[in-house]
Short mmCIF file of N, CA, C and O and ligand atoms in Angstrom, two decimals:
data_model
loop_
_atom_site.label_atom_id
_atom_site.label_comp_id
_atom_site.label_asym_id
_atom_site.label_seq_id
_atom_site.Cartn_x
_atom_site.Cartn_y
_atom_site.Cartn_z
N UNK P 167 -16.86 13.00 -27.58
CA UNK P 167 -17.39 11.64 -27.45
C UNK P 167 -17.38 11.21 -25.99
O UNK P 167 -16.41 11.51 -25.30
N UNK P 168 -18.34 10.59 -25.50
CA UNK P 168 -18.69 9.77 -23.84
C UNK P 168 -17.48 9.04 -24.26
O UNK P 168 -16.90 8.83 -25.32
N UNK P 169 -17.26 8.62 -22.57
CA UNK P 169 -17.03 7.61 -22.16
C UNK P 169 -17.25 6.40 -22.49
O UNK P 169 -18.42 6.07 -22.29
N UNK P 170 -16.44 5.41 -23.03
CA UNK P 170 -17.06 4.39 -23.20
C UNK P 170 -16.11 2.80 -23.25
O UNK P 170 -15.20 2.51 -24.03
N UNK P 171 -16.73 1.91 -22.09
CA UNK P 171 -15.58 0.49 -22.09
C UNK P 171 -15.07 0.29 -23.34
O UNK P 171 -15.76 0.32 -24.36
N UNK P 172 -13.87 0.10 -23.32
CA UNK P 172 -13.08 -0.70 -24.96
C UNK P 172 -12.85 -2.07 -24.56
O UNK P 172 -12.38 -2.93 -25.29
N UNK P 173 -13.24 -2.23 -23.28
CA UNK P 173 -12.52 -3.82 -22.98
C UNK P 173 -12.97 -4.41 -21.29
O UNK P 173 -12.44 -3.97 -20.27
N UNK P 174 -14.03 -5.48 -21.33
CA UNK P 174 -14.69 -5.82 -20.03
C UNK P 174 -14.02 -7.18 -19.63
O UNK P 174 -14.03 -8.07 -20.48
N UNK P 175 -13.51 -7.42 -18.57
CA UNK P 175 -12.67 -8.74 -18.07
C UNK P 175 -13.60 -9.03 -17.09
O UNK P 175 -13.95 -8.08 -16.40
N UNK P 176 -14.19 -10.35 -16.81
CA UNK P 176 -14.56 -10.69 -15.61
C UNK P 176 -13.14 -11.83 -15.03
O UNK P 176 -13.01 -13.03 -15.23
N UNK P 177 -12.73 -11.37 -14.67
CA UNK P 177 -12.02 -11.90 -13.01
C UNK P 177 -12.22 -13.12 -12.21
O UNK P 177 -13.41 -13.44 -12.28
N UNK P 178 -11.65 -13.79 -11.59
CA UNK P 178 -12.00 -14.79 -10.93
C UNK P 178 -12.86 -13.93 -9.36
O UNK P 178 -14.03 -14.19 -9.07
N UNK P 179 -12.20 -13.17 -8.74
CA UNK P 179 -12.84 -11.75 -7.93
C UNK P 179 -13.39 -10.73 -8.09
O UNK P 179 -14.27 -10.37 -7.31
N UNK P 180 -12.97 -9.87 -9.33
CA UNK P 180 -13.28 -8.60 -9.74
C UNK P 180 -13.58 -8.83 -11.35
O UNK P 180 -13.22 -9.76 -12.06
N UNK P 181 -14.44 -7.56 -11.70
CA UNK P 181 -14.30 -7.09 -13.13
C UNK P 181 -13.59 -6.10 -13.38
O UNK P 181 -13.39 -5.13 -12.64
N UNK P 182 -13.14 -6.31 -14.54
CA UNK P 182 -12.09 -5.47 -15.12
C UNK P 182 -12.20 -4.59 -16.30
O UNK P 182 -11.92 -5.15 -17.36
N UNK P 183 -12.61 -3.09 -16.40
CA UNK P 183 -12.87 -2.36 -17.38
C UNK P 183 -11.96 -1.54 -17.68
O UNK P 183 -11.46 -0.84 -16.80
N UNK P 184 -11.43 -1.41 -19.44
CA UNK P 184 -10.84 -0.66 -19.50
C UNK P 184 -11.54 0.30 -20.48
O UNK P 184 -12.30 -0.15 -21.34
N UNK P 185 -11.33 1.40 -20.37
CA UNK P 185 -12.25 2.98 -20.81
C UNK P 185 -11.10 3.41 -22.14
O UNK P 185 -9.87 3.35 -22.26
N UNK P 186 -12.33 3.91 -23.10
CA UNK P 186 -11.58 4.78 -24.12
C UNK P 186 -10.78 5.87 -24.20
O UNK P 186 -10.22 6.34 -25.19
N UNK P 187 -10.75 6.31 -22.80
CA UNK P 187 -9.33 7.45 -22.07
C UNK P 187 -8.14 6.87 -21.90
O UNK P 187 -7.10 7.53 -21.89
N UNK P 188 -8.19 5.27 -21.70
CA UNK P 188 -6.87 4.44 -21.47
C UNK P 188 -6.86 4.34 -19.52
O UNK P 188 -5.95 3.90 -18.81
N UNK P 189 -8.15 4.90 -19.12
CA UNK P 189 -8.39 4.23 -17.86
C UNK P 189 -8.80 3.28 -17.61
O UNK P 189 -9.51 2.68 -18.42
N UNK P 190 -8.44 2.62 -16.03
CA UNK P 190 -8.66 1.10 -15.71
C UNK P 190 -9.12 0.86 -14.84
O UNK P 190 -8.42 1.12 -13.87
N UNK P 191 -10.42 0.30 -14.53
CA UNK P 191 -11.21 0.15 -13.23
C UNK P 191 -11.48 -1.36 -13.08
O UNK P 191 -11.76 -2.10 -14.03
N UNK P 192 -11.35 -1.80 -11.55
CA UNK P 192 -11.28 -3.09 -10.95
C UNK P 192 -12.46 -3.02 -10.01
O UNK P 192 -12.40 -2.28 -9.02
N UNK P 193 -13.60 -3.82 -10.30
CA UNK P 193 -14.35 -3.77 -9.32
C UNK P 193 -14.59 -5.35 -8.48
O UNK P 193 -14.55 -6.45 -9.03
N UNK P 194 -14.75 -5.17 -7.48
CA UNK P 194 -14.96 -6.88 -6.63
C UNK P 194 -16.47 -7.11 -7.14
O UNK P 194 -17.08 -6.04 -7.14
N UNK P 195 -17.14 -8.04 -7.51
CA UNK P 195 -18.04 -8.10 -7.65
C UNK P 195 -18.88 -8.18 -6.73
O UNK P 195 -19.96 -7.66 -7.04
N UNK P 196 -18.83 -8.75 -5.41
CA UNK P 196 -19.59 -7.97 -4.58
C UNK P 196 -19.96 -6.79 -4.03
O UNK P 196 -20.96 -6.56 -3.37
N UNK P 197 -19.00 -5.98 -4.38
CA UNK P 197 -18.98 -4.42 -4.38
C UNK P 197 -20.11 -4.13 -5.43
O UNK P 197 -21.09 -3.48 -5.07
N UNK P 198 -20.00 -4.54 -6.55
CA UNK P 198 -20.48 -4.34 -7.76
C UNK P 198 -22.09 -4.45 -8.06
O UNK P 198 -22.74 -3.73 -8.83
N UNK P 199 -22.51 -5.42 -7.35
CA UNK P 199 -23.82 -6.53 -7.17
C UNK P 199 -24.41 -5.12 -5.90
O UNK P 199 -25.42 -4.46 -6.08
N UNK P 200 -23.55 -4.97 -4.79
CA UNK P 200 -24.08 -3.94 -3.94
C UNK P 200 -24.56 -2.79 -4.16
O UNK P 200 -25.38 -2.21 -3.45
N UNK P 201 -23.95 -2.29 -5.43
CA UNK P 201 -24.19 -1.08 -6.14
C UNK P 201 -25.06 -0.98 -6.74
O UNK P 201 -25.43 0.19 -6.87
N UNK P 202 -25.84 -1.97 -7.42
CA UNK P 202 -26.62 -2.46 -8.26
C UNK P 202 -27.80 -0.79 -7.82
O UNK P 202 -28.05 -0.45 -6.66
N UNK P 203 -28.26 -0.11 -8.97
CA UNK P 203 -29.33 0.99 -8.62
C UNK P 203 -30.63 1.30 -9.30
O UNK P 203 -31.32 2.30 -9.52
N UNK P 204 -30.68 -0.31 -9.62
CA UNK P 204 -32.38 -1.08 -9.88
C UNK P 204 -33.22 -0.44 -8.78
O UNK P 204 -32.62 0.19 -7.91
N UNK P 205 -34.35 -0.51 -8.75
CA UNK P 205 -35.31 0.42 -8.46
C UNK P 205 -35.77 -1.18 -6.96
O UNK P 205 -36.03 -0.99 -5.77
N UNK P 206 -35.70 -2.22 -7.53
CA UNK P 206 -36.02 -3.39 -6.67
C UNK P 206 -34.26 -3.17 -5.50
O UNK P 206 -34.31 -2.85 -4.32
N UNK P 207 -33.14 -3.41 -6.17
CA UNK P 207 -31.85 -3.07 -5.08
C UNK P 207 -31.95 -1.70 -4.56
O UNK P 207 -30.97 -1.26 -3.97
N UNK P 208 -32.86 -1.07 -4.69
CA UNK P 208 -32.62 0.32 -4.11
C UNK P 208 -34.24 0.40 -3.62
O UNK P 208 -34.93 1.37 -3.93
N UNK P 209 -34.74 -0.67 -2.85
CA UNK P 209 -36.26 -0.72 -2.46
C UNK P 209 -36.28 0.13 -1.14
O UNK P 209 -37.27 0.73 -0.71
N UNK P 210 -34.63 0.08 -0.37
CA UNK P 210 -34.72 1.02 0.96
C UNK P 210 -34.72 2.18 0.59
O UNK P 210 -34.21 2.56 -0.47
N UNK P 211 -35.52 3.18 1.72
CA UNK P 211 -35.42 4.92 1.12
C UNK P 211 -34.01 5.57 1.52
O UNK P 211 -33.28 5.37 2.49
N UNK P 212 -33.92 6.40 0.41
CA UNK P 212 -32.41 6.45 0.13
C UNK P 212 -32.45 7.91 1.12
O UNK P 212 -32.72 9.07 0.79
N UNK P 213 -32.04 7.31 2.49
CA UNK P 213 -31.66 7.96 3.64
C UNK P 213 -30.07 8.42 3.81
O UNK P 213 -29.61 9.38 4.44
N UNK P 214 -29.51 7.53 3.15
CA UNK P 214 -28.00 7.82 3.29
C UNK P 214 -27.32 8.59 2.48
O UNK P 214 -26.14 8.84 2.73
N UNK P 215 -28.12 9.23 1.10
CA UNK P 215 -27.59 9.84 -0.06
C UNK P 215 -26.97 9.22 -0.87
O UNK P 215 -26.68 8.02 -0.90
N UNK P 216 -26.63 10.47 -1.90
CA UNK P 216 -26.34 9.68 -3.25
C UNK P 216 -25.42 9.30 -2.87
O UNK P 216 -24.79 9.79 -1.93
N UNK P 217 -24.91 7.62 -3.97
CA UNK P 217 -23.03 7.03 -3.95
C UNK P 217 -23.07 6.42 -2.67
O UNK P 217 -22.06 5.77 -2.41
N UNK P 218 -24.01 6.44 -1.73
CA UNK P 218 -23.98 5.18 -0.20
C UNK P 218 -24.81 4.02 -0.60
O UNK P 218 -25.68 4.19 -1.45
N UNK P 219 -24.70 3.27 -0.26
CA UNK P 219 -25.60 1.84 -0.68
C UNK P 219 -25.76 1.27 0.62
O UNK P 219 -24.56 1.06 0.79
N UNK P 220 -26.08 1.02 1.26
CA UNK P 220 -25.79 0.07 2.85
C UNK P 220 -26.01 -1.30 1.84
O UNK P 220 -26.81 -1.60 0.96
N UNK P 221 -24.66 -2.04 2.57
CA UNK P 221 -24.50 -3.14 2.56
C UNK P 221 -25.76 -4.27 2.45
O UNK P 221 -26.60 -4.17 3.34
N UNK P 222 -25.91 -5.04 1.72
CA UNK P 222 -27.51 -5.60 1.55
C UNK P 222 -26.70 -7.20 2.34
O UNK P 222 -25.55 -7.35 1.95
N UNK P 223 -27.12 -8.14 3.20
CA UNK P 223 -25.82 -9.11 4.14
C UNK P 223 -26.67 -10.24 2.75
O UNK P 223 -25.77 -10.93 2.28
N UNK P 224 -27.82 -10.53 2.15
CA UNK P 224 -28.26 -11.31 1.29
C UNK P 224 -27.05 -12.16 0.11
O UNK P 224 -26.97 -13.32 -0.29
N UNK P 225 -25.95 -10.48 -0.23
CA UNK P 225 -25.26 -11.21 -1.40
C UNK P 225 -23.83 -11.83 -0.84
O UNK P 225 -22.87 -11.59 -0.12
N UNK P 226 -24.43 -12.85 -1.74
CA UNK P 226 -22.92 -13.83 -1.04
C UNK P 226 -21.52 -13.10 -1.51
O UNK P 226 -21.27 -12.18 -2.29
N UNK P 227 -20.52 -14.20 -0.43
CA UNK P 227 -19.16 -13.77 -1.09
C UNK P 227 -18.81 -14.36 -1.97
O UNK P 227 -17.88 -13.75 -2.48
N UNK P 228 -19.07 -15.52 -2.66
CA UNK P 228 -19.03 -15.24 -4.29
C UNK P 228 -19.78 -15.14 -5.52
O UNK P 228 -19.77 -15.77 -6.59
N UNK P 229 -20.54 -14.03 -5.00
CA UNK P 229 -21.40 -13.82 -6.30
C UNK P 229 -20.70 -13.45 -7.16
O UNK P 229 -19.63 -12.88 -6.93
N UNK P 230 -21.20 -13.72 -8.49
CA UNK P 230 -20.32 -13.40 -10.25
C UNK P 230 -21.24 -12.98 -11.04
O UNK P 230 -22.42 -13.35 -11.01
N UNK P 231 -20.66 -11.98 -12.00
CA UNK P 231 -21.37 -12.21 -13.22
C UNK P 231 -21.49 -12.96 -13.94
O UNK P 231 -20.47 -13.38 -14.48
N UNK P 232 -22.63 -13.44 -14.26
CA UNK P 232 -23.12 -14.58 -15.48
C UNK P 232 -23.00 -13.83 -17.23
O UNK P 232 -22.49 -14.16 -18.31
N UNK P 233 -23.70 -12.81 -16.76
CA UNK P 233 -23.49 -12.53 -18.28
C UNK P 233 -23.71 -11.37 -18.34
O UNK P 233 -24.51 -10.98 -17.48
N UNK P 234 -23.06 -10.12 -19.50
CA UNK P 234 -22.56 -8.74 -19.54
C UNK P 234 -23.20 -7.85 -20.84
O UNK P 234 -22.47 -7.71 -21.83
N UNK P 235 -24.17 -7.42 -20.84
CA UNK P 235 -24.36 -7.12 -21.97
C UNK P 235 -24.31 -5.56 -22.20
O UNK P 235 -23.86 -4.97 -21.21
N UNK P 236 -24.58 -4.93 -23.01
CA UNK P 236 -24.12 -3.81 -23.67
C UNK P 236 -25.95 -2.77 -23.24
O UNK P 236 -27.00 -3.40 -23.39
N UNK P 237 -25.98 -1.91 -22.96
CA UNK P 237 -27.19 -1.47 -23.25
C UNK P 237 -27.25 0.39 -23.86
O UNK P 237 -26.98 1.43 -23.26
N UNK P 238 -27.67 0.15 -25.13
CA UNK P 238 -27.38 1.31 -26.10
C UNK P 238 -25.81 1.41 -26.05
O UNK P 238 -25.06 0.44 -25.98
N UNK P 239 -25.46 2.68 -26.09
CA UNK P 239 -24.17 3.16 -25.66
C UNK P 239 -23.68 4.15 -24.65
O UNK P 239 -22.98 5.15 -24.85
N UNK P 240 -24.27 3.60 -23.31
CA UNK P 240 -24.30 4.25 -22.37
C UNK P 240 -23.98 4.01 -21.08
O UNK P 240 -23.53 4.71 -20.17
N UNK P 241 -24.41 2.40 -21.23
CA UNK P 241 -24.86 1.47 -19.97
C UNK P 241 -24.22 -0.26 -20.03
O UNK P 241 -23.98 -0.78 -21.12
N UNK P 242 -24.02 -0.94 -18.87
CA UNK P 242 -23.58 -2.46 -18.49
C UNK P 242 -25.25 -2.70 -18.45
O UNK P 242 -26.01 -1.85 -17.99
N UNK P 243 -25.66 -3.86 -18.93
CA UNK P 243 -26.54 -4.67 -18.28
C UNK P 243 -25.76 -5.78 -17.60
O UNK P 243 -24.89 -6.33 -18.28
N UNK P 244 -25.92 -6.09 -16.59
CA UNK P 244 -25.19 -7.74 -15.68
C UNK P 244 -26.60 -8.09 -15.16
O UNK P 244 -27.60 -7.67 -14.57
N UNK P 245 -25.79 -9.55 -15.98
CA UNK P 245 -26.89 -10.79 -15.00
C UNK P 245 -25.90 -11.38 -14.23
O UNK P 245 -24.78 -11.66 -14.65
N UNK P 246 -26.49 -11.62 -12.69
CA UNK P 246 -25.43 -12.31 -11.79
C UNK P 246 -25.73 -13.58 -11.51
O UNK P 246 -26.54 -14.22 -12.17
N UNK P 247 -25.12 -14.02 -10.52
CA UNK P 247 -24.96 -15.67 -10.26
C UNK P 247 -26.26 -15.83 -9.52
O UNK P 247 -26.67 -16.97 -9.77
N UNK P 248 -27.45 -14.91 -8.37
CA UNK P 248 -27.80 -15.04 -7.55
C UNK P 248 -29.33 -14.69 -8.63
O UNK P 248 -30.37 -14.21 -8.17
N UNK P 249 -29.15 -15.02 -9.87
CA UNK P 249 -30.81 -14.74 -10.40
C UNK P 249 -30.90 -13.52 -10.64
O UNK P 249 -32.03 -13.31 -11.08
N UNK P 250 -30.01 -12.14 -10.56
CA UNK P 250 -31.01 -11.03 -10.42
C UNK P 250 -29.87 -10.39 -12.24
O UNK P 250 -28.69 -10.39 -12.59
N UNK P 251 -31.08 -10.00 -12.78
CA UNK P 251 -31.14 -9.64 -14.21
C UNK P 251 -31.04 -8.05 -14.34
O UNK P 251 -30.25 -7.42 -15.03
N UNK P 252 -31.98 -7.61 -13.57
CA UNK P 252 -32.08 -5.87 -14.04
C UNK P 252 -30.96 -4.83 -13.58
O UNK P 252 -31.08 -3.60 -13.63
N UNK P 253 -29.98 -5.48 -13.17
CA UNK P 253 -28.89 -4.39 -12.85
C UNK P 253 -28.19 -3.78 -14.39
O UNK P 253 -27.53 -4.37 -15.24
N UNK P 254 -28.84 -1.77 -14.28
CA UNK P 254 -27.98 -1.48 -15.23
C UNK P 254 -27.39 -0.51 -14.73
O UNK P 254 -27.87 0.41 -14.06
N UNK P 255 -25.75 -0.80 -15.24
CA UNK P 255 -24.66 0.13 -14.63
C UNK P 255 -24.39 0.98 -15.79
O UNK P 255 -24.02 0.57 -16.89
N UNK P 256 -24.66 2.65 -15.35
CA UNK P 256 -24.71 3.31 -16.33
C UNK P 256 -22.98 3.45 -16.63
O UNK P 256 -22.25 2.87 -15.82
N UNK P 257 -22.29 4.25 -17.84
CA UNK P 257 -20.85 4.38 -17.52
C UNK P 257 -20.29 5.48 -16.73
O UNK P 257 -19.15 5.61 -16.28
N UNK P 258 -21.21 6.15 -16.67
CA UNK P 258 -20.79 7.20 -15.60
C UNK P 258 -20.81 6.76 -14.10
O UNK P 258 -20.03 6.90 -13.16
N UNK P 259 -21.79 6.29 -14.24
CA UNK P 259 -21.95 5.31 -12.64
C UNK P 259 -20.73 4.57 -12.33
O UNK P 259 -20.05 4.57 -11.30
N UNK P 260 -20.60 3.95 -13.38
CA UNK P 260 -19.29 2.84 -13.13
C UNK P 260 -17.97 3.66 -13.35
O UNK P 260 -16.94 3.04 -13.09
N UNK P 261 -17.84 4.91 -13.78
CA UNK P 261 -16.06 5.42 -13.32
C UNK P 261 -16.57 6.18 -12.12
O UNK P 261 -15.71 6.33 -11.24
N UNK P 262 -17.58 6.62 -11.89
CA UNK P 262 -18.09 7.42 -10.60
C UNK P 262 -17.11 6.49 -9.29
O UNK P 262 -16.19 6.87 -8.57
N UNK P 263 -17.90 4.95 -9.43
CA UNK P 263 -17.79 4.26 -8.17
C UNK P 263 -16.32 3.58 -8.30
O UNK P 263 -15.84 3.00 -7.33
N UNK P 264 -15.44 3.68 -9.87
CA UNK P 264 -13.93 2.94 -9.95
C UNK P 264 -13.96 2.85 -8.39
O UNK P 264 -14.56 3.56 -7.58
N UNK P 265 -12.93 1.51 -8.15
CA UNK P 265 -12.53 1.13 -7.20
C UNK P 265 -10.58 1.44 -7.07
O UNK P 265 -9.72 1.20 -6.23
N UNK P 266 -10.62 1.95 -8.17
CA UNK P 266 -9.01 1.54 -8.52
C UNK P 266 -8.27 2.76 -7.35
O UNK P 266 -9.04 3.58 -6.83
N UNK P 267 -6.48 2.79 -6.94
CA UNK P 267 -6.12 3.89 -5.64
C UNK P 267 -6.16 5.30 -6.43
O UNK P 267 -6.43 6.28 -5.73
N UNK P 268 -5.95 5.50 -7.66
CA UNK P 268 -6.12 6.49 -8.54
C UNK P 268 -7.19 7.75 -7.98
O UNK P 268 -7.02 8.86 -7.47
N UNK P 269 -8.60 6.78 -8.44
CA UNK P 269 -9.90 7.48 -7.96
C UNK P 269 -10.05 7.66 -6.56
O UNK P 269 -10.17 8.75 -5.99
N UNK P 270 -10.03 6.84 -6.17
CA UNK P 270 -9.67 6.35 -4.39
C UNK P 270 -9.48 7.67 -3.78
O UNK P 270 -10.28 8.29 -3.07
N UNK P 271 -8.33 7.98 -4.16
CA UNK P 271 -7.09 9.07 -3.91
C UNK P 271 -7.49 10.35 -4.18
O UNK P 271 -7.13 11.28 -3.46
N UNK P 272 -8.31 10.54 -5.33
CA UNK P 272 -8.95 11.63 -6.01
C UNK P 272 -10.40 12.17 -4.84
O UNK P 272 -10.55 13.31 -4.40
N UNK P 273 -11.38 10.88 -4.55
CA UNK P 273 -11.77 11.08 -3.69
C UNK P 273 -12.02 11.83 -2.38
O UNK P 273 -12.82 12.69 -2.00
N UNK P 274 -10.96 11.11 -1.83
CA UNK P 274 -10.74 11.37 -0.53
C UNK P 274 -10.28 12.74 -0.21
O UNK P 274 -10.18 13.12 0.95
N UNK P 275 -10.04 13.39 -1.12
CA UNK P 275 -9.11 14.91 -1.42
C UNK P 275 -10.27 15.67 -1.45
O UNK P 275 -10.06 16.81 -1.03
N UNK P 276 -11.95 15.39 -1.97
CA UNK P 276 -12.74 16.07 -2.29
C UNK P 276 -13.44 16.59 -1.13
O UNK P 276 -14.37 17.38 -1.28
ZN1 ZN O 488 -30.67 -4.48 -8.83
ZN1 ZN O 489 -10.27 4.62 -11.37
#
């Protein structure tokens, strides 16, 4: 069986997912909103490679999610505070980019 959230927290800062492995990922939502890999958030040519995003300076520091929806069983749809609807975070995408020192750590080793 995939991967799949058992449990989505939005945060006063971050969202909070916890995974059917009993893993736990914290993302800032501006981190999150940056990541966004809509075809419109990803209008620059992707010069920097996969998993880089350059910083877009447009999203504020407190953008939020408005609202979280489910798409099939695969994917986050988020609507955010700043109007923009089509961000879908696949779940692989989203333990790919965990923010948590765990992955971090795992990372940096690679
Ligand atoms: Zn987008
Ligand atoms: Zn993690």
């Amino acid at each position: 069986m995939s991967l799949q959230p058992t449990n989505i927290a939005v945060q006063e800062k971050v969202l909070e997912l916890a995974w059917s492995d009993g893993h736990r990922s914290v993302y800032g939502h501006k981190f999150l909103r940056e990541s966004c890999t809509c075809a419109l958030c990803q209008g620059e040519p992707l010069l920097f490679g996969k998993g880089y995003f350059p910083s877009r300076p447009q999203v504020s520091e407190d953008i939020k999610p408005v609202g979280i929806g489910q798409v099939g069983r695969y994917a986050l749809r988020i609507e955010w505070s700043d109007g923009h609807k089509a961000g879908i975070y696949t779940f692989n995408y989203l333990r790919e980019i965990c923010q948590c020192e765990e992955c971090k750590a795992r990372k940096s080793k690679q």
